[in-house]
Amino acid sequence: MTPIMPKADAAELVVAARIRKKLSWSDIAAEIDAPLVWCVAALLGQHPMSAAQAERVCALLDLDAAVGESLQLQPARGIDPAMLSDPTIYRFQEALAVYGPAIKELIHEEFGDGIMSAINFNVDIRRRQDPDGDRVVVTFDGKFLDYRW
Amino acid sequence: MTPIMPKADAAELVVAARIRKKLSWSDIAAEIDAPLVWCVAALLGQHPMSAAQAERVCALLDLDAAVGESLQLQPARGIDPAMLSDPTIYRFQEALAVYGPAIKELIHEEFGDGIMSAINFNVDIRRRQDPDGDRVVVTFDGKFLDYRW
Amino acid sequence: MTPIMPKADAAELVVAARIRKKLSWSDIAAEIDAPLVWCVAALLGQHPMSAAQAERVCALLDLDAAVGESLQLQPARGIDPAMLSDPTIYRFQEALAVYGPAIKELIHEEFGDGIMSAINFNVDIRRRQDPDGDRVVVTFDGKFLDYRW
Amino acid sequence: MTPIMPKADAAELVVAARIRKKLSWSDIAAEIDAPLVWCVAALLGQHPMSAAQAERVCALLDLDAAVGESLQLQPARGIDPAMLSDPTIYRFQEALAVYGPAIKELIHEEFGDGIMSAINFNVDIRRRQDPDGDRVVVTFDGKFLDYRW
Amino acid sequence: MTPIMPKADAAELVVAARIRKKLSWSDIAAEIDAPLVWCVAALLGQHPMSAAQAERVCALLDLDAAVGESLQLQPARGIDPAMLSDPTIYRFQEALAVYGPAIKELIHEEFGDGIMSAINFNVDIRRRQDPDGDRVVVTFDGKFLDYRW
Amino acid sequence: MTPIMPKADAAELVVAARIRKKLSWSDIAAEIDAPLVWCVAALLGQHPMSAAQAERVCALLDLDAAVGESLQLQPARGIDPAMLSDPTIYRFQEALAVYGPAIKELIHEEFGDGIMSAINFNVDIRRRQDPDGDRVVVTFDGKFLDYRW
Amino acid sequence: MTPIMPKADAAELVVAARIRKKLSWSDIAAEIDAPLVWCVAALLGQHPMSAAQAERVCALLDLDAAVGESLQLQPARGIDPAMLSDPTIYRFQEALAVYGPAIKELIHEEFGDGIMSAINFNVDIRRRQDPDGDRVVVTFDGKFLDYRW
Amino acid sequence: MTPIMPKADAAELVVAARIRKKLSWSDIAAEIDAPLVWCVAALLGQHPMSAAQAERVCALLDLDAAVGESLQLQPARGIDPAMLSDPTIYRFQEALAVYGPAIKELIHEEFGDGIMSAINFNVDIRRRQDPDGDRVVVTFDGKFLDYRW
Amino acid sequence: MTPIMPKADAAELVVAARIRKKLSWSDIAAEIDAPLVWCVAALLGQHPMSAAQAERVCALLDLDAAVGESLQLQPARGIDPAMLSDPTIYRFQEALAVYGPAIKELIHEEFGDGIMSAINFNVDIRRRQDPDGDRVVVTFDGKFLDYRW
Amino acid sequence: MTPIMPKADAAELVVAARIRKKLSWSDIAAEIDAPLVWCVAALLGQHPMSAAQAERVCALLDLDAAVGESLQLQPARGIDPAMLSDPTIYRFQEALAVYGPAIKELIHEEFGDGIMSAINFNVDIRRRQDPDGDRVVVTFDGKFLDYRW
């Protein structure tokens, strides 16, 4: 009996295969017909894949079955704290520090006492062209949940 | 000579006046013709207001000039760490922990090596109606900045 | 214009009045016809009360209107970290440290990939008599939310 | 002489065998006739098993004797701090942050000065069907211990 | 209505009165017929006193009724973290760092899987004369609690 | 040349051998004629053993000479912070949080300005029978050291 | 006898006076004939001023003598940790995280084993015009100190 | 399939080869015609290199292709926190603690509300000869970005 | 009854009086015939003074009796963590980080297993003239204490 | 190509060889004619050795050339935080907590505004015989550096 390959190891092998085969994340997402951000998050270890999805990813990337088994495992979700200071990720932290309390005020004004779900939730990222420089547009879209006793 | 009123104290007075006068954040933003999230963030102490904006806010809310002076002050930006565990704000933290590395991968795939600016940046929040329960939709929109030596 | 009384100050006044008037938490919950744990949490600053609830609490406890105004305020939720090491609260932390991963496994086995909501949620506490010493029974009851993109 | 297999390694092998053999946690608990949450916690390393229990688990899962030896070891209890931000576990933390002080007040009101034991203690988890969505119900049940000099 | 005096403020007043009246802690403990360490801990804010005890302490020390009311309050127990580096207290921390795991081994060897209660518990401190220099002898005495599901 | 086996590795081998040979810690302490708590602490890596002691321990437990060499090494003392939240050890932490400042007051009252040494120091642990449940009695006994310039 | 005004309070009064009198930091630096960054740092509490400098600052800003006394006080230097996440300051932190080890390599290659002094040290900040947007140029200039036993 | 060599491992091999071949960092930067600080930062893992640059570095240093593949990988940027207390790096931290708020004031005075970019940014380090001891001169040069909604 | 003045407040008043009366720390130490470092540490709140010492200090500095009462109070010793990053104090921290393990090795080589006492201990600071720049010489002198069970 | 042996690994081999060959640190320092504390610190990884020194150490201790190469490497200086709570090292930390602010006051009184260098610096440790028990005397001797713009 051997342990299941840790999801972090599976993610490293996916990343290596993706680069060496010169595939984009979109190519992989298209192969399994999944939303792009969800697919990348799942391959990096944040969501379990179905057996079918895991098999098609492994076939596309020539990865062996141990990777596919790992991709189906229920994850313990979260981020390596060191990643939070990577500048590309940190800017989102900073935006949350500057605008978080304002967003909270406006959620309560519009919806009442409750939260945006992070579970019934999706994220979208796209490029918006702009003559002053193209823009990264990231949309967080979650069901409103009101405090309900 | 007295110190300028701290922005946190000014924010508390703005909040108190807004509630007692039964004004919405949108009413205030409309009065000064400013984007909604920007306006709330500024009144909570994260952006300096112009003299004209500060005066109109104080007039609308019957606040005295010391509040207006404070609203114009250049802020030291950031969030009280205790606020990060408020559930309404925490869900954004959690979403960043789950999807941050995926967002990073996709920014680099689409734009190359760089970041979404948090300075040349805006946030929008809106309600999207949905038969399964309305949704909170928050859009982060920042200029892409590539690493350029 | 004065700021709204902080919820922590209102809570201290509620606690003082409750003790001096020799009322139990149950007396107060009965007065406003609210669930017991919800009522205590609200008075300690974790939920906003309706105007009617706040007024009846203030009338019962002879507290002035500034307390009632504070009780209706939208809270920033959370706990003073120092409270987490109070032995009565710490035992719940410890139970979570010992049984949290097991609970996670069993939620996933029974419900699939998702969480127990802490928003659509209630808590109940009761005494269960036992010849070996009575027991504290605390029940967390939250809607299951599955990860849904 | 070799060291005893760390309980974390034993837990990984148990998890891998359980998945590959398509057994549920309940199947294992039934095999050793133990309460479900206790059994999962023990297999994840939080309780020592008896020799008989360890042997039957290893027989059921085809694990070798080194795993069984490890399962009998007295544990150093606790949780990897990174696990506390897994969303499924975090919601319990959040509930404790919101309701912990209220629970403390009510324990003292009902029982006097003391605590719920986390040692003479059990946890139960069950699904409660509900037309608005099934619910996760977790019950903490511990003997009351009064401060007694 | 005024809040109840915080236990930390009451403790400061007790300490000041004790010093100015040249009373020892033993004098106070004798007055209320309580164990010495318990009494000092209670006056420093770690245990609630009965009304009778609080009154006699206030009478002995000429403190007003607000102090007595505070002494009866249910405490939130714990220590200011800064105090843990005071050398007199730190040596106990250090002893726990050096001998804690050995004590754990021996509790399990002698008693089985469980803990020493810190609730059904008392502490005693005494001077032991020794030709090489007198010794501080502190005894922790707690009921053994075995893990019992 | 190879490095000396780390004391943590030596401790793991001692623990494994002790369990497999069904020896108690007392058996080992008796073999080397050392105080019980000291002996366990030393074997867990907190004190250097003499060459003679190390040899007799290795002989008793059938451990090879590399373990004996490690047991004689001067230690870097301290505890893995994760161990501090093990419930059996944590209760001592909690007792220190609740009673530490009281103990400090009483040391100063009885001895003047100074500390209990944690170096010229011993710990004893014993079982005290009690009809209400046997008790763990742990005695810290250290030389008083007064601040002396 | 009153304490000397804390340097943080003096800094707040200097900032308030500077803004209300519509003076720039350069105006103040010119008045006391001091380097610009040094002058601002000193007024914010990081360097002691001479009596003559402090008097001229107070005269220029109509501040009373207590401010001047404070400005001459020997400081305890350092930064409020909350300021480190202000975006304007954080970018320097980030640059240090990205380039610090490279700077270390190059200091050792060019100068040998040692450091850039932060004591025999000055900082200059200037605007450099650039058609792609003006630039902030900050120069750290410190004496090299080699490790010398 | 094997994972891509971690950038930290590639950096160690670059450092080892550079020392054993007695090449300076300048020699390497010259070989790939890149700015010196950028080149060292990239080789230490903070910037991706182009394929051509990576190949020439590997050729110069006799490193195999796996190193070159790693050097082209998109990095997760940041610093090992332990490095921040290395004295050569710490002096920059200290300078930021002492002068950071002053630099912030002067950026706002000169440029308005905004930041120095750490992305459109370069660093230069040079030796300035001085009769009192040569000086390390480090220049941070970043585009000013104003807060722009 | 009023609380005893906190030692931090007494220290601020001593510092203010010392500066305004243009007395040196040596003048005060001479007045009470105490070692210089001990005297400064005591006045900053780290040692209790005798009644006679406290009175003479107050007479010399024209401070009222409440300061004298505070100076006699048994202290809770320790340092404000913010002070540890003041550069003058930090250099000692840095020296300890660089040389601490070497000092430990040499204490054990010369004295055996034990420590330098920080209680039976004194510190001396003096200027040593040197043509290359005068030097600060700080001597820590503590009794060796061997681990003795 | 292999990486250079980490200095921590080299230090472990030096320690092992020193013990097995029954050499004292003084023997090694004498062999390379270096100050004792400097030599130990260098061998533990805090200073680079010259090629000649490294070779003589390796010859004396029969260590192979890879150790010698490592000893010459430029170090990243600092201490494993876990070592700071080793009692032998902690006492220096404690002394700094108790006397640090007093030392700072006296450096400023004697030398003006500046610091003791930790770079142009040496440490000496010696035994001073004393009828009440021998003493550890550690002298920190660093050049005074005044703040000089």
Short mmCIF file of N, CA and C in Angstrom, two decimals, chain G residues 13-101:
data_model
loop_
_atom_site.label_atom_id
_atom_site.label_comp_id
_atom_site.label_asym_id
_atom_site.label_seq_id
_atom_site.Cartn_x
_atom_site.Cartn_y
_atom_site.Cartn_z
N LEU G 13 0.92 67.49 15.75
CA LEU G 13 0.72 68.94 15.78
C LEU G 13 1.51 69.61 14.66
N VAL G 14 2.69 69.11 14.38
CA VAL G 14 3.47 69.67 13.27
C VAL G 14 2.71 69.47 11.96
N VAL G 15 2.18 68.26 11.76
CA VAL G 15 1.44 67.98 10.53
C VAL G 15 0.22 68.89 10.40
N ALA G 16 -0.52 69.04 11.50
CA ALA G 16 -1.71 69.89 11.46
C ALA G 16 -1.33 71.33 11.13
N ALA G 17 -0.30 71.84 11.77
CA ALA G 17 0.10 73.22 11.53
C ALA G 17 0.61 73.41 10.10
N ARG G 18 1.37 72.47 9.62
CA ARG G 18 1.90 72.56 8.26
C ARG G 18 0.76 72.68 7.25
N ILE G 19 -0.27 71.84 7.43
CA ILE G 19 -1.38 71.85 6.48
C ILE G 19 -2.19 73.14 6.59
N ARG G 20 -2.48 73.55 7.82
CA ARG G 20 -3.33 74.74 7.98
C ARG G 20 -2.62 76.01 7.54
N LYS G 21 -1.31 76.04 7.68
CA LYS G 21 -0.55 77.21 7.24
C LYS G 21 -0.12 77.09 5.79
N LYS G 22 -0.50 76.04 5.15
CA LYS G 22 -0.19 75.81 3.74
C LYS G 22 1.30 75.94 3.46
N LEU G 23 2.06 75.30 4.33
CA LEU G 23 3.51 75.24 4.12
C LEU G 23 3.86 73.86 3.59
N SER G 24 4.90 73.81 2.78
CA SER G 24 5.38 72.50 2.33
C SER G 24 6.48 72.03 3.28
N TRP G 25 6.78 70.72 3.21
CA TRP G 25 7.91 70.20 3.98
C TRP G 25 9.19 70.92 3.57
N SER G 26 9.30 71.25 2.31
CA SER G 26 10.49 71.96 1.84
C SER G 26 10.60 73.33 2.50
N ASP G 27 9.48 74.00 2.71
CA ASP G 27 9.54 75.29 3.40
C ASP G 27 10.14 75.13 4.79
N ILE G 28 9.73 74.08 5.45
CA ILE G 28 10.24 73.89 6.82
C ILE G 28 11.72 73.52 6.78
N ALA G 29 12.08 72.62 5.88
CA ALA G 29 13.49 72.23 5.78
C ALA G 29 14.36 73.44 5.45
N ALA G 30 13.84 74.29 4.57
CA ALA G 30 14.62 75.49 4.22
C ALA G 30 14.80 76.39 5.44
N GLU G 31 13.74 76.53 6.21
CA GLU G 31 13.80 77.41 7.39
C GLU G 31 14.91 76.98 8.35
N ILE G 32 15.11 75.69 8.47
CA ILE G 32 16.15 75.25 9.42
C ILE G 32 17.40 74.78 8.68
N ASP G 33 17.41 74.98 7.37
CA ASP G 33 18.61 74.69 6.59
C ASP G 33 19.07 73.23 6.78
N ALA G 34 18.12 72.32 6.65
CA ALA G 34 18.44 70.90 6.87
C ALA G 34 18.05 70.10 5.62
N PRO G 35 18.69 68.94 5.43
CA PRO G 35 18.30 68.11 4.29
C PRO G 35 16.83 67.72 4.41
N LEU G 36 16.16 67.61 3.27
CA LEU G 36 14.71 67.46 3.28
C LEU G 36 14.24 66.17 3.98
N VAL G 37 14.77 65.01 3.56
CA VAL G 37 14.28 63.76 4.15
C VAL G 37 14.63 63.71 5.64
N TRP G 38 15.83 64.17 5.98
CA TRP G 38 16.21 64.19 7.39
C TRP G 38 15.21 65.02 8.19
N CYS G 39 14.88 66.18 7.66
CA CYS G 39 13.99 67.11 8.37
C CYS G 39 12.62 66.49 8.59
N VAL G 40 12.06 65.88 7.55
CA VAL G 40 10.73 65.27 7.71
C VAL G 40 10.80 64.12 8.73
N ALA G 41 11.82 63.29 8.58
CA ALA G 41 11.97 62.17 9.52
C ALA G 41 12.09 62.69 10.95
N ALA G 42 12.86 63.75 11.15
CA ALA G 42 13.03 64.30 12.49
C ALA G 42 11.70 64.82 13.03
N LEU G 43 10.94 65.53 12.18
CA LEU G 43 9.66 66.07 12.65
C LEU G 43 8.64 64.96 12.91
N LEU G 44 8.79 63.86 12.22
CA LEU G 44 7.89 62.71 12.48
C LEU G 44 8.38 61.88 13.67
N GLY G 45 9.53 62.25 14.25
CA GLY G 45 9.94 61.63 15.50
C GLY G 45 11.12 60.69 15.43
N GLN G 46 11.85 60.68 14.33
CA GLN G 46 12.92 59.70 14.17
C GLN G 46 14.32 60.25 14.42
N HIS G 47 14.46 61.57 14.57
CA HIS G 47 15.77 62.13 14.91
C HIS G 47 15.55 63.25 15.93
N PRO G 48 16.50 63.43 16.85
CA PRO G 48 16.41 64.59 17.73
C PRO G 48 16.83 65.84 16.98
N MET G 49 16.14 66.95 17.21
CA MET G 49 16.57 68.24 16.65
C MET G 49 17.39 69.00 17.67
N SER G 50 18.20 69.88 17.20
CA SER G 50 18.89 70.78 18.12
C SER G 50 17.87 71.78 18.67
N ALA G 51 18.23 72.43 19.77
CA ALA G 51 17.33 73.43 20.36
C ALA G 51 17.03 74.52 19.34
N ALA G 52 18.04 74.96 18.61
CA ALA G 52 17.83 76.05 17.65
C ALA G 52 16.86 75.61 16.55
N GLN G 53 17.05 74.40 16.05
CA GLN G 53 16.15 73.92 15.00
C GLN G 53 14.71 73.83 15.52
N ALA G 54 14.58 73.26 16.71
CA ALA G 54 13.23 73.07 17.27
C ALA G 54 12.54 74.41 17.46
N GLU G 55 13.28 75.38 17.92
CA GLU G 55 12.69 76.71 18.13
C GLU G 55 12.23 77.34 16.82
N ARG G 56 13.06 77.22 15.80
CA ARG G 56 12.69 77.84 14.53
C ARG G 56 11.48 77.14 13.91
N VAL G 57 11.41 75.82 14.05
CA VAL G 57 10.23 75.12 13.56
C VAL G 57 8.97 75.61 14.29
N CYS G 58 9.07 75.73 15.62
CA CYS G 58 7.90 76.14 16.40
C CYS G 58 7.50 77.57 16.06
N ALA G 59 8.48 78.42 15.84
CA ALA G 59 8.15 79.80 15.47
C ALA G 59 7.45 79.82 14.11
N LEU G 60 7.99 79.10 13.17
CA LEU G 60 7.39 79.08 11.83
C LEU G 60 5.96 78.57 11.86
N LEU G 61 5.72 77.58 12.70
CA LEU G 61 4.42 76.90 12.69
C LEU G 61 3.52 77.34 13.84
N ASP G 62 3.96 78.37 14.62
CA ASP G 62 3.16 78.84 15.77
C ASP G 62 2.83 77.72 16.75
N LEU G 63 3.80 76.88 17.02
CA LEU G 63 3.56 75.80 17.98
C LEU G 63 4.19 76.18 19.31
N ASP G 64 3.64 75.67 20.40
CA ASP G 64 4.19 76.15 21.66
C ASP G 64 5.42 75.35 22.10
N ALA G 65 6.00 75.80 23.16
CA ALA G 65 7.33 75.32 23.55
C ALA G 65 7.34 73.83 23.87
N ALA G 66 6.21 73.29 24.29
CA ALA G 66 6.19 71.86 24.62
C ALA G 66 6.48 71.02 23.38
N VAL G 67 6.06 71.50 22.23
CA VAL G 67 6.40 70.78 20.99
C VAL G 67 7.90 70.84 20.76
N GLY G 68 8.46 72.01 20.95
CA GLY G 68 9.89 72.18 20.74
C GLY G 68 10.71 71.29 21.67
N GLU G 69 10.27 71.21 22.91
CA GLU G 69 10.98 70.35 23.87
C GLU G 69 10.94 68.89 23.38
N SER G 70 9.80 68.48 22.88
CA SER G 70 9.65 67.10 22.42
C SER G 70 10.54 66.82 21.21
N LEU G 71 10.64 67.80 20.32
CA LEU G 71 11.44 67.58 19.10
C LEU G 71 12.91 67.35 19.41
N GLN G 72 13.36 67.82 20.57
CA GLN G 72 14.77 67.65 20.93
C GLN G 72 15.04 66.32 21.64
N LEU G 73 13.99 65.64 22.02
CA LEU G 73 14.14 64.40 22.79
C LEU G 73 14.83 63.33 21.94
N GLN G 74 15.69 62.57 22.60
CA GLN G 74 16.29 61.39 21.95
C GLN G 74 15.16 60.41 21.59
N PRO G 75 15.04 59.99 20.33
CA PRO G 75 13.92 59.11 19.99
C PRO G 75 14.21 57.63 20.25
N ALA G 76 13.14 56.88 20.45
CA ALA G 76 13.14 55.43 20.25
C ALA G 76 12.66 55.25 18.82
N ARG G 77 13.55 54.80 17.95
CA ARG G 77 13.24 54.78 16.52
C ARG G 77 12.46 53.53 16.11
N GLY G 78 11.72 53.66 15.05
CA GLY G 78 11.00 52.51 14.51
C GLY G 78 9.69 52.95 13.90
N ILE G 79 8.95 51.98 13.35
CA ILE G 79 7.75 52.29 12.60
C ILE G 79 6.58 51.50 13.19
N ASP G 80 5.42 52.12 13.19
CA ASP G 80 4.20 51.41 13.56
C ASP G 80 3.98 50.32 12.52
N PRO G 81 3.93 49.04 12.94
CA PRO G 81 3.83 47.97 11.94
C PRO G 81 2.65 48.16 10.98
N ALA G 82 1.57 48.78 11.46
CA ALA G 82 0.42 48.99 10.57
C ALA G 82 0.81 49.83 9.35
N MET G 83 1.79 50.74 9.53
CA MET G 83 2.21 51.60 8.42
C MET G 83 2.87 50.80 7.30
N LEU G 84 3.43 49.63 7.63
CA LEU G 84 4.16 48.87 6.61
C LEU G 84 3.22 48.35 5.52
N SER G 85 1.92 48.31 5.77
CA SER G 85 1.03 47.85 4.71
C SER G 85 0.36 49.01 3.98
N ASP G 86 0.67 50.24 4.35
CA ASP G 86 0.25 51.36 3.50
C ASP G 86 0.89 51.17 2.13
N PRO G 87 0.12 51.25 1.05
CA PRO G 87 0.68 50.90 -0.27
C PRO G 87 1.92 51.71 -0.66
N THR G 88 1.96 52.98 -0.29
CA THR G 88 3.11 53.80 -0.68
C THR G 88 4.39 53.29 -0.01
N ILE G 89 4.28 52.83 1.22
CA ILE G 89 5.45 52.29 1.92
C ILE G 89 5.67 50.83 1.54
N TYR G 90 4.59 50.10 1.35
CA TYR G 90 4.73 48.67 1.07
C TYR G 90 5.54 48.39 -0.18
N ARG G 91 5.43 49.24 -1.21
CA ARG G 91 6.18 48.97 -2.43
C ARG G 91 7.68 48.88 -2.18
N PHE G 92 8.18 49.64 -1.18
CA PHE G 92 9.60 49.53 -0.84
C PHE G 92 9.88 48.18 -0.16
N GLN G 93 8.96 47.75 0.69
CA GLN G 93 9.09 46.41 1.29
C GLN G 93 9.14 45.34 0.20
N GLU G 94 8.23 45.49 -0.76
CA GLU G 94 8.17 44.48 -1.82
C GLU G 94 9.45 44.48 -2.64
N ALA G 95 9.95 45.68 -2.94
CA ALA G 95 11.21 45.75 -3.70
C ALA G 95 12.33 45.07 -2.92
N LEU G 96 12.31 45.24 -1.61
CA LEU G 96 13.35 44.61 -0.79
C LEU G 96 13.19 43.08 -0.80
N ALA G 97 11.94 42.62 -0.81
CA ALA G 97 11.70 41.17 -0.85
C ALA G 97 12.18 40.59 -2.18
N VAL G 98 11.99 41.33 -3.26
CA VAL G 98 12.35 40.81 -4.58
C VAL G 98 13.85 40.97 -4.85
N TYR G 99 14.42 42.12 -4.44
CA TYR G 99 15.82 42.40 -4.81
C TYR G 99 16.80 42.31 -3.64
N GLY G 100 16.32 42.14 -2.40
CA GLY G 100 17.23 42.14 -1.25
C GLY G 100 18.37 41.13 -1.38
N PRO G 101 18.08 39.87 -1.67
CA PRO G 101 19.18 38.91 -1.77
C PRO G 101 20.14 39.23 -2.92
#
